[in-house]
């Protein structure tokens, strides 16, 4: 909600923290998420009483991990940064997992913080000492793009403007800026002009050199069994259209790692050239791989056994690999999120969104009529394989239709049946890929993406951030929320209710930290030990968590827990009515299988 502002405070900033708010407003940032803390009480007051709690508006959270996750999800959905504020050393430590998730996801989050006075003679006994560090940025420096702690109010503008530009320069990522609370509360005795932010914009996307583009186009036109592997390309919606155009021109089968894994959806799943799900057969016979924004290139070229977790690199030694990626521009030594080093024949450190249109133009000039005819034959063959995959998935769904607990494909199909005519957005979760297999994903914004950092506690906060952005278009946002992840940050339900964020939360409740349960079963088999003991330390039973009552206790509408398949449709429809008509969150707890 907005607040009244005094006439004087609307005219000019009076304190250091007022200046920070003016900068945030100039950056056109809509929301700031935080759990309140005394080290940014000045900034808190300025947002509310000087800024009127509007652009930015406060999103109140019960944990710093939720604050950063909300900003993370908002940035992924909007393509624009959001601010999360954390309280000195303790708040920053709470936030570290969420910041790392944003780092691995290459998402621009502006994390602001406060600290007790760096001038030690001004610190209160005990509390100001245990909550002060030299310097606080050291805590997160290995997984933010940049951190700063300006030493004067006059330094605030340059610090914040640089933070914004660094965060939004591709490859994007989180930044952290810490403000001494003594400086926040310092009266301004002279005006401090705000620079023209348009003169500090991030640089344009990177393009590859003309010779490399020409070479790549020739390789694509001459390849007999090319394969495209794409991952986070979908963060740039225009790049998705460019990929579709290139694929149609050259009859290129596309494996969309983003839509089925942790990245962003890169290709419409009902397009005849979408061959996601046929990775093994395509990659094992390919003579050319075009990898687009695949941060884990080695992982994109292996086939895994879901039962044993074993993996095998299947691309022939003779095959050539073109990789369009900016990963080497965003690398640190502390965390090995840069993945395994993989041989590449033509590396292009460039933005796929500008590379793909140029490749299409060059390929079109190189394409001879007889070669185009051969590609049309390949197109028809690929279309038949695509159709066979879709039919196979529907057959598997039919076989599992009446199973108890409710199967993942049944749950995905039931959700699809009630949202397919809506303008929908899947904010998190794919039910082990079944949402992509059974739904129709035609627009890049329809799936916000997974969590490359794989830190539990991400899901609901990120979904709320995405829903904050999409509510302006009245889109139906759906969070296919795993139960174990929710238990890390359940108080995000209060934030959802308090701010009336319209979100359909479907709990995929398998009553287990199943990933660990599966690992325990595998190791027990290898060691000839009792597999039935894999449930110890992994199952969320005795007592079973009642997510319906949990949601209601936080003020979120919740249907009674769904145990039988025939209860799914009515429960989902009732919850959707609340989300669409009342513009509030609603939860459906579904007892489901683990796979």
Coordinates of N, CA, C and O in Angstrom, one line a residue, residues 254-355:
X254 N 15.7 -29.8 -32.5 CA 16.1 -29.0 -31.3 C 15.9 -29.8 -30.1 O 14.8 -30.3 -29.9
X255 N 16.9 -29.9 -29.2 CA 16.7 -30.5 -27.9 C 16.7 -29.3 -26.9 O 17.7 -28.6 -26.8
X256 N 15.6 -29.1 -26.3 CA 15.4 -28.0 -25.4 C 15.8 -28.4 -23.9 O 14.9 -29.0 -23.2
X257 N 17.0 -28.2 -23.5 CA 17.4 -28.5 -22.1 C 16.7 -27.6 -21.1 O 16.5 -27.9 -20.0
X258 N 16.5 -26.4 -21.6 CA 15.9 -25.4 -20.7 C 14.5 -25.7 -20.2 O 14.1 -25.5 -19.1
X259 N 13.7 -26.2 -21.2 CA 12.3 -26.5 -20.8 C 12.1 -27.7 -19.9 O 11.1 -27.9 -19.2
X260 N 13.1 -28.6 -20.0 CA 13.0 -29.9 -19.2 C 14.0 -30.0 -18.0 O 14.0 -30.9 -17.3
X261 N 14.8 -28.9 -17.9 CA 15.9 -29.0 -16.9 C 15.8 -27.7 -16.0 O 14.8 -27.4 -15.6
X262 N 16.9 -27.1 -15.8 CA 17.0 -25.9 -14.9 C 17.0 -24.6 -15.6 O 17.1 -23.6 -15.0
X263 N 17.1 -24.6 -17.0 CA 17.3 -23.3 -17.7 C 16.0 -22.6 -18.0 O 15.1 -22.5 -17.2
X264 N 15.9 -22.1 -19.2 CA 14.7 -21.4 -19.7 C 14.2 -22.1 -21.0 O 15.0 -22.6 -21.7
X265 N 12.9 -22.2 -21.2 CA 12.4 -22.8 -22.4 C 12.9 -22.1 -23.7 O 12.8 -20.9 -23.8
X266 N 13.3 -22.9 -24.6 CA 14.0 -22.3 -25.8 C 13.3 -22.6 -27.1 O 13.7 -22.0 -28.1
X267 N 12.3 -23.5 -27.1 CA 11.6 -23.9 -28.3 C 10.2 -24.4 -28.1 O 10.0 -25.1 -27.0
X268 N 9.3 -24.1 -28.9 CA 7.9 -24.5 -28.7 C 7.8 -26.1 -28.7 O 8.3 -26.7 -29.6
X269 N 7.2 -26.6 -27.7 CA 7.2 -28.1 -27.6 C 6.3 -28.8 -28.5 O 6.5 -30.0 -28.7
X270 N 5.4 -28.1 -29.2 CA 4.5 -28.7 -30.1 C 5.0 -28.5 -31.6 O 4.3 -28.8 -32.5
X271 N 6.2 -27.9 -31.7 CA 6.7 -27.7 -33.1 C 7.3 -29.0 -33.6 O 7.9 -29.8 -32.8
X272 N 7.1 -29.3 -34.8 CA 7.6 -30.6 -35.4 C 9.1 -30.9 -35.2 O 9.5 -32.0 -35.2
X273 N 9.8 -29.8 -35.1 CA 11.3 -29.9 -34.9 C 11.7 -30.0 -33.5 O 12.9 -30.1 -33.2
X274 N 10.8 -30.0 -32.5 CA 11.2 -30.2 -31.1 C 11.4 -31.7 -30.9 O 10.4 -32.5 -31.0
X275 N 12.6 -32.1 -30.7 CA 12.9 -33.5 -30.5 C 13.4 -33.7 -29.0 O 14.2 -34.7 -28.8
X276 N 13.0 -32.9 -28.1 CA 13.4 -33.1 -26.7 C 12.8 -34.4 -26.3 O 11.6 -34.7 -26.4
X277 N 13.6 -35.3 -25.7 CA 13.2 -36.6 -25.3 C 13.8 -37.7 -26.2 O 13.8 -38.9 -25.9
X278 N 14.4 -37.2 -27.3 CA 15.1 -38.2 -28.2 C 16.6 -37.9 -28.3 O 17.3 -38.1 -29.3
X279 N 17.1 -37.4 -27.2 CA 18.5 -36.9 -27.1 C 19.5 -38.1 -27.5 O 20.4 -37.9 -28.3
X280 N 19.3 -39.3 -26.9 CA 20.2 -40.4 -27.1 C 20.4 -40.7 -28.6 O 21.5 -40.8 -29.1
X281 N 19.3 -40.9 -29.3 CA 19.4 -41.3 -30.7 C 19.9 -40.3 -31.6 O 20.7 -40.5 -32.5
X282 N 19.6 -39.0 -31.3 CA 20.0 -37.9 -32.2 C 21.5 -37.6 -31.9 O 22.3 -37.5 -32.9
X283 N 21.9 -37.5 -30.7 CA 23.3 -37.1 -30.4 C 24.3 -38.3 -30.8 O 25.4 -38.0 -31.1
X284 N 23.8 -39.5 -30.7 CA 24.7 -40.6 -31.0 C 25.0 -40.7 -32.5 O 25.9 -41.4 -32.9
X285 N 24.2 -40.1 -33.3 CA 24.3 -40.2 -34.8 C 24.7 -38.8 -35.4 O 24.8 -38.7 -36.7
X286 N 24.9 -37.8 -34.6 CA 25.1 -36.5 -35.2 C 26.5 -36.3 -35.8 O 27.4 -37.0 -35.4
X287 N 26.6 -35.4 -36.7 CA 27.9 -35.0 -37.2 C 28.2 -33.5 -36.9 O 29.3 -33.0 -37.1
X288 N 27.2 -32.8 -36.3 CA 27.4 -31.4 -35.9 C 26.4 -31.0 -34.8 O 25.2 -31.3 -35.0
X289 N 26.9 -30.5 -33.8 CA 26.1 -30.0 -32.7 C 26.2 -28.5 -32.6 O 27.3 -27.9 -32.6
X290 N 25.1 -27.8 -32.7 CA 25.0 -26.3 -32.4 C 24.5 -26.1 -31.0 O 23.3 -26.4 -30.8
X291 N 25.3 -25.8 -30.1 CA 24.9 -25.6 -28.7 C 24.7 -24.1 -28.4 O 25.6 -23.3 -28.8
X292 N 23.6 -23.8 -27.9 CA 23.2 -22.4 -27.7 C 23.0 -22.1 -26.2 O 22.0 -22.7 -25.6
X293 N 23.9 -21.3 -25.6 CA 23.7 -20.9 -24.2 C 23.6 -22.1 -23.3 O 22.8 -22.2 -22.4
X294 N 24.4 -23.2 -23.5 CA 24.4 -24.4 -22.7 C 25.6 -24.2 -21.7 O 26.7 -24.5 -22.0
X295 N 25.3 -23.7 -20.5 CA 26.3 -23.5 -19.5 C 27.0 -24.8 -19.2 O 28.2 -24.9 -19.0
X296 N 26.3 -25.9 -19.1 CA 26.8 -27.2 -18.8 C 26.8 -28.0 -20.1 O 26.0 -28.8 -20.4
X297 N 27.8 -27.7 -20.9 CA 27.9 -28.3 -22.3 C 28.1 -29.8 -22.2 O 27.4 -30.6 -22.9
X298 N 29.0 -30.3 -21.3 CA 29.2 -31.7 -21.2 C 27.9 -32.4 -20.8 O 27.5 -33.4 -21.3
X299 N 27.2 -31.8 -19.8 CA 25.9 -32.4 -19.4 C 24.8 -32.4 -20.5 O 23.9 -33.2 -20.5
X300 N 24.9 -31.4 -21.4 CA 24.0 -31.4 -22.5 C 24.3 -32.4 -23.6 O 23.4 -32.6 -24.5
X301 N 25.4 -33.1 -23.5 CA 25.8 -34.0 -24.6 C 25.9 -35.4 -24.0 O 26.5 -36.3 -24.7
X302 N 25.4 -35.7 -22.8 CA 25.4 -37.0 -22.2 C 24.0 -37.5 -22.1 O 23.0 -36.7 -22.2
X303 N 23.8 -38.8 -22.0 CA 22.5 -39.4 -21.8 C 22.6 -40.1 -20.4 O 23.6 -40.9 -20.1
X304 N 21.6 -39.9 -19.6 CA 21.7 -40.4 -18.2 C 20.6 -41.5 -18.0 O 19.6 -41.5 -18.7
X305 N 20.9 -42.5 -17.2 CA 20.0 -43.5 -16.8 C 19.3 -43.1 -15.6 O 19.9 -42.9 -14.5
X306 N 17.9 -42.8 -15.6 CA 17.3 -42.3 -14.4 C 17.2 -43.2 -13.3 O 17.0 -42.8 -12.1
X307 N 17.5 -44.5 -13.5 CA 17.4 -45.5 -12.4 C 18.7 -45.6 -11.6 O 18.7 -45.7 -10.4
X308 N 19.8 -45.5 -12.4 CA 21.1 -45.6 -11.7 C 21.9 -44.3 -11.6 O 22.9 -44.3 -10.9
X309 N 21.4 -43.3 -12.2 CA 22.1 -42.0 -12.3 C 23.4 -42.0 -13.0 O 24.2 -41.1 -13.0
X310 N 23.7 -43.1 -13.7 CA 24.9 -43.2 -14.5 C 24.7 -42.4 -15.8 O 23.6 -42.2 -16.3
X311 N 25.8 -41.9 -16.4 CA 25.7 -41.0 -17.6 C 26.8 -41.4 -18.6 O 27.8 -42.0 -18.2
X312 N 26.5 -41.2 -19.8 CA 27.5 -41.5 -20.9 C 27.5 -40.4 -22.0 O 26.5 -40.0 -22.4
X313 N 28.7 -40.0 -22.3 CA 28.9 -39.1 -23.4 C 28.7 -39.8 -24.7 O 29.4 -40.8 -25.0
X314 N 27.7 -39.3 -25.5 CA 27.3 -40.1 -26.7 C 27.6 -39.5 -28.0 O 27.4 -40.1 -29.1
X315 N 28.2 -38.3 -28.0 CA 28.4 -37.6 -29.3 C 29.7 -38.3 -30.0 O 30.7 -38.5 -29.3
X316 N 29.6 -38.7 -31.2 CA 30.7 -39.3 -31.9 C 32.0 -38.4 -31.9 O 31.9 -37.2 -31.9
X317 N 33.1 -39.1 -31.8 CA 34.4 -38.3 -31.8 C 34.5 -37.5 -33.1 O 35.2 -36.4 -33.0
X318 N 34.0 -37.9 -34.2 CA 34.1 -37.2 -35.4 C 33.2 -36.0 -35.6 O 33.4 -35.2 -36.5
X319 N 32.2 -35.9 -34.7 CA 31.3 -34.8 -34.8 C 31.9 -33.4 -34.4 O 32.8 -33.4 -33.6
X320 N 31.5 -32.4 -35.1 CA 31.9 -31.0 -34.8 C 31.0 -30.4 -33.8 O 29.8 -30.6 -33.9
X321 N 31.5 -29.4 -33.0 CA 30.6 -28.7 -32.1 C 30.9 -27.2 -32.2 O 32.0 -26.8 -32.1
X322 N 29.8 -26.5 -32.4 CA 29.7 -25.1 -32.3 C 29.1 -24.7 -31.0 O 28.0 -25.2 -30.7
X323 N 29.7 -23.8 -30.2 CA 29.1 -23.4 -29.0 C 29.0 -21.9 -28.9 O 30.0 -21.2 -28.9
X324 N 27.8 -21.4 -28.8 CA 27.5 -20.0 -28.6 C 27.2 -19.8 -27.1 O 26.2 -20.2 -26.6
X325 N 28.1 -19.1 -26.4 CA 28.0 -19.1 -24.9 C 28.9 -18.0 -24.4 O 29.9 -17.7 -24.9
X326 N 28.5 -17.4 -23.2 CA 29.3 -16.4 -22.6 C 29.8 -16.9 -21.3 O 30.2 -16.0 -20.4
X327 N 29.9 -18.2 -21.1 CA 30.3 -18.7 -19.8 C 31.7 -18.3 -19.3 O 31.9 -18.1 -18.1
X328 N 32.6 -18.2 -20.3 CA 34.0 -17.9 -19.9 C 34.1 -16.4 -19.4 O 35.1 -16.0 -18.9
X329 N 33.1 -15.6 -19.7 CA 33.1 -14.2 -19.2 C 32.6 -14.1 -17.8 O 32.6 -13.0 -17.2
X330 N 32.2 -15.2 -17.2 CA 31.5 -15.2 -15.9 C 32.0 -16.4 -15.1 O 31.3 -17.4 -14.9
X331 N 33.2 -16.3 -14.7 CA 33.8 -17.5 -14.0 C 34.6 -17.1 -12.8 O 35.3 -16.1 -12.8
X332 N 34.4 -17.9 -11.7 CA 35.1 -17.7 -10.5 C 35.7 -19.0 -10.1 O 35.3 -20.1 -10.6
X333 N 36.7 -19.0 -9.1 CA 37.3 -20.2 -8.7 C 36.7 -20.9 -7.6 O 36.8 -22.1 -7.4
X334 N 35.9 -20.2 -6.8 CA 35.3 -20.8 -5.5 C 34.4 -21.9 -5.8 O 34.5 -23.0 -5.3
X335 N 33.3 -21.6 -6.6 CA 32.3 -22.6 -6.9 C 32.6 -23.1 -8.3 O 32.8 -22.4 -9.3
X336 N 32.4 -24.4 -8.5 CA 32.7 -25.0 -9.9 C 31.4 -25.1 -10.7 O 31.1 -26.0 -11.4
X337 N 30.6 -24.0 -10.6 CA 29.4 -23.9 -11.4 C 29.7 -23.7 -12.9 O 28.8 -23.7 -13.8
X338 N 31.0 -23.6 -13.2 CA 31.4 -23.4 -14.6 C 31.4 -24.8 -15.4 O 31.5 -24.9 -16.6
X339 N 31.2 -25.9 -14.6 CA 31.0 -27.2 -15.2 C 32.2 -27.8 -15.8 O 33.3 -27.2 -15.9
X340 N 32.1 -29.0 -16.4 CA 33.2 -29.7 -17.0 C 33.7 -29.1 -18.3 O 32.9 -28.7 -19.1
X341 N 35.0 -29.0 -18.4 CA 35.6 -28.5 -19.7 C 35.4 -29.5 -20.8 O 35.7 -30.7 -20.7
X342 N 34.8 -29.0 -21.9 CA 34.4 -29.8 -23.0 C 35.0 -29.3 -24.3 O 35.0 -28.1 -24.6
X343 N 35.5 -30.2 -25.1 CA 36.1 -29.8 -26.4 C 35.1 -29.2 -27.4 O 34.0 -29.7 -27.5
X344 N 35.4 -28.1 -28.0 CA 34.6 -27.3 -28.9 C 35.4 -27.0 -30.2 O 36.5 -26.5 -30.0
X345 N 34.8 -27.1 -31.3 CA 35.5 -26.8 -32.6 C 35.4 -25.4 -33.0 O 36.3 -24.8 -33.6
X346 N 34.2 -24.8 -32.7 CA 34.0 -23.4 -33.0 C 33.3 -22.7 -31.8 O 32.1 -22.6 -31.7
X347 N 34.1 -22.1 -30.9 CA 33.5 -21.4 -29.8 C 33.2 -19.9 -30.2 O 34.0 -19.2 -30.7
X348 N 32.0 -19.5 -29.8 CA 31.6 -18.1 -30.1 C 31.1 -17.5 -28.8 O 30.1 -17.8 -28.2
X349 N 31.9 -16.5 -28.3 CA 31.6 -15.8 -27.1 C 30.7 -14.7 -27.5 O 31.1 -13.5 -27.8
X350 N 29.4 -15.0 -27.6 CA 28.4 -14.0 -28.1 C 27.0 -14.3 -27.6 O 26.8 -15.3 -26.9
X351 N 26.1 -13.4 -27.9 CA 24.7 -13.5 -27.5 C 24.0 -14.2 -28.5 O 24.0 -13.8 -29.7
X352 N 23.3 -15.3 -28.2 CA 22.5 -16.1 -29.1 C 21.5 -15.3 -29.9 O 21.2 -15.5 -31.0
X353 N 20.9 -14.3 -29.2 CA 19.9 -13.5 -29.8 C 20.4 -12.7 -31.0 O 19.5 -12.3 -31.8
X354 N 21.6 -12.3 -31.0 CA 22.2 -11.6 -32.2 C 22.9 -12.5 -33.1 O 23.0 -12.2 -34.3
X355 N 23.3 -13.7 -32.6 CA 24.0 -14.6 -33.5 C 23.0 -15.3 -34.4 O 23.2 -15.5 -35.6

